Short mmCIF file of C-alpha atoms in Angstrom, two decimals:
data_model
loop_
_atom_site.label_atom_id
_atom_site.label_comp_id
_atom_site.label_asym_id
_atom_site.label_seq_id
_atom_site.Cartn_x
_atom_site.Cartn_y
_atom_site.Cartn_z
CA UNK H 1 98.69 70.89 91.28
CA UNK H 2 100.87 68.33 92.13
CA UNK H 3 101.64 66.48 96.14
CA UNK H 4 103.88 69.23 96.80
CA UNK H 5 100.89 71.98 96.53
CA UNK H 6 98.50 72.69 99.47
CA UNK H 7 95.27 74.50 99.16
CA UNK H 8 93.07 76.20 101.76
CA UNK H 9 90.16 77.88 100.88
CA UNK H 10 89.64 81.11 102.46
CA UNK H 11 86.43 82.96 100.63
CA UNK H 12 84.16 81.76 98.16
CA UNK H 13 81.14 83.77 97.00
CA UNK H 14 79.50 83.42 93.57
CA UNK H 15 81.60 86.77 91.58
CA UNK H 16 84.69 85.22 93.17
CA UNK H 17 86.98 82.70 95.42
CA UNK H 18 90.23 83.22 97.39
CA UNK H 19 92.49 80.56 98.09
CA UNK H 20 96.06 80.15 100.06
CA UNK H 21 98.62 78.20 97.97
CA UNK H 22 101.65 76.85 99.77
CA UNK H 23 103.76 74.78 97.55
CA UNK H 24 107.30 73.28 98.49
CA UNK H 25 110.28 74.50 95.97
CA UNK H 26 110.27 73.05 92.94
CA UNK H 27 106.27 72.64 92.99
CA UNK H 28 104.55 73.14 90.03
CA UNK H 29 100.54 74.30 89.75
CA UNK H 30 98.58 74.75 86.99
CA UNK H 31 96.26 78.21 86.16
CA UNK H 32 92.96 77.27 85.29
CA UNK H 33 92.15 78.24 81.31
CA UNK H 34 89.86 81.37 79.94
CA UNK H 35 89.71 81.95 84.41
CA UNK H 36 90.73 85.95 85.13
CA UNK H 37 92.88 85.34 88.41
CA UNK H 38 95.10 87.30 90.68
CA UNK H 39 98.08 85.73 91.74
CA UNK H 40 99.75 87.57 95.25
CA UNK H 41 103.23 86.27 96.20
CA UNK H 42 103.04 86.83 100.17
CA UNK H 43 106.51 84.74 101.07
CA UNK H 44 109.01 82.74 98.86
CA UNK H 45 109.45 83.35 94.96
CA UNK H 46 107.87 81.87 92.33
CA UNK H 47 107.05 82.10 88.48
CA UNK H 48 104.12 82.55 86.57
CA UNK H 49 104.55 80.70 83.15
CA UNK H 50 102.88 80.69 79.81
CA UNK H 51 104.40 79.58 76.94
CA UNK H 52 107.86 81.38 76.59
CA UNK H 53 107.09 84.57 78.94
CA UNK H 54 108.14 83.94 82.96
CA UNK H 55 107.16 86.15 85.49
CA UNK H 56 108.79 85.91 88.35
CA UNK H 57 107.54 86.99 91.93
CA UNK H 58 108.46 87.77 95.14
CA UNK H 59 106.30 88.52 98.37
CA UNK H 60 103.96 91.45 98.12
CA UNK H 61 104.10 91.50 94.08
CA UNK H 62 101.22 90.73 92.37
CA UNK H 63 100.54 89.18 88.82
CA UNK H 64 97.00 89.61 86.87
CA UNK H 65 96.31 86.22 85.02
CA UNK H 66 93.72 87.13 81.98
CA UNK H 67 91.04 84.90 81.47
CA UNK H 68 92.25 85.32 77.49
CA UNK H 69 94.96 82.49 78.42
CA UNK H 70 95.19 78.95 77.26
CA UNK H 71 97.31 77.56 79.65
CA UNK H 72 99.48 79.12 82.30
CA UNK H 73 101.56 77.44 85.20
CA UNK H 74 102.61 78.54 89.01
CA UNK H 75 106.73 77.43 89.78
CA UNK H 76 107.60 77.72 92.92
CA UNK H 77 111.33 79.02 92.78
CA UNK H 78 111.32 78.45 97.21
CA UNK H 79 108.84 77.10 99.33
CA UNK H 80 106.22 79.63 98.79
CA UNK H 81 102.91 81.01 100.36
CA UNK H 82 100.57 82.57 97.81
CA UNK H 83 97.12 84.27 97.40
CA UNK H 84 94.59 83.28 94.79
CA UNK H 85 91.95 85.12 93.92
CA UNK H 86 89.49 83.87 90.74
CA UNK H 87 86.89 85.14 88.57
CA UNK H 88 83.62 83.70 89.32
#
């Protein structure tokens, strides 16, 4: 991700990890590729982008990221607090 992105790990185990995104408005954060991940909005609004399809969230939605995915983005619409939780 870029400056604007903090990360905090919070769980990691071998099956999966669980992270805490906070990223300022405007902040950008790439998905990592072929990674099953689910994305929990818990304040703010933000997007989750690949290719033409935007999904946009707001806190206590959820968004399942396949790992079948090329590419994907986070866009932080606000300043926005986030869950992460990936495939091992």
């Amino acid at each position: 991700g870029d400056a604007a992105t903090k990360l905090r790990p919070l769980a990691q185990d071998p099956l999966f990890a669980v992270e805490v995104l906070q990223m300022a408005a405007a902040a950008n954060s790439p998905i990592a590729p072929h990674t099953m991940q689910i994305i929990a909005c818990v304040s703010g609004k933000l997007d989750v982008e690949c290719g033409a399809v935007t999904i946009e969230r707001s806190p206590g939605e959820l968004c399942l990221v396949p790992a079948s995915l090329e590419a994907a983005t986070l866009h932080a619409r606000t300043a926005a607090t986030l869950l992460r939780v990936e495939a091992g």
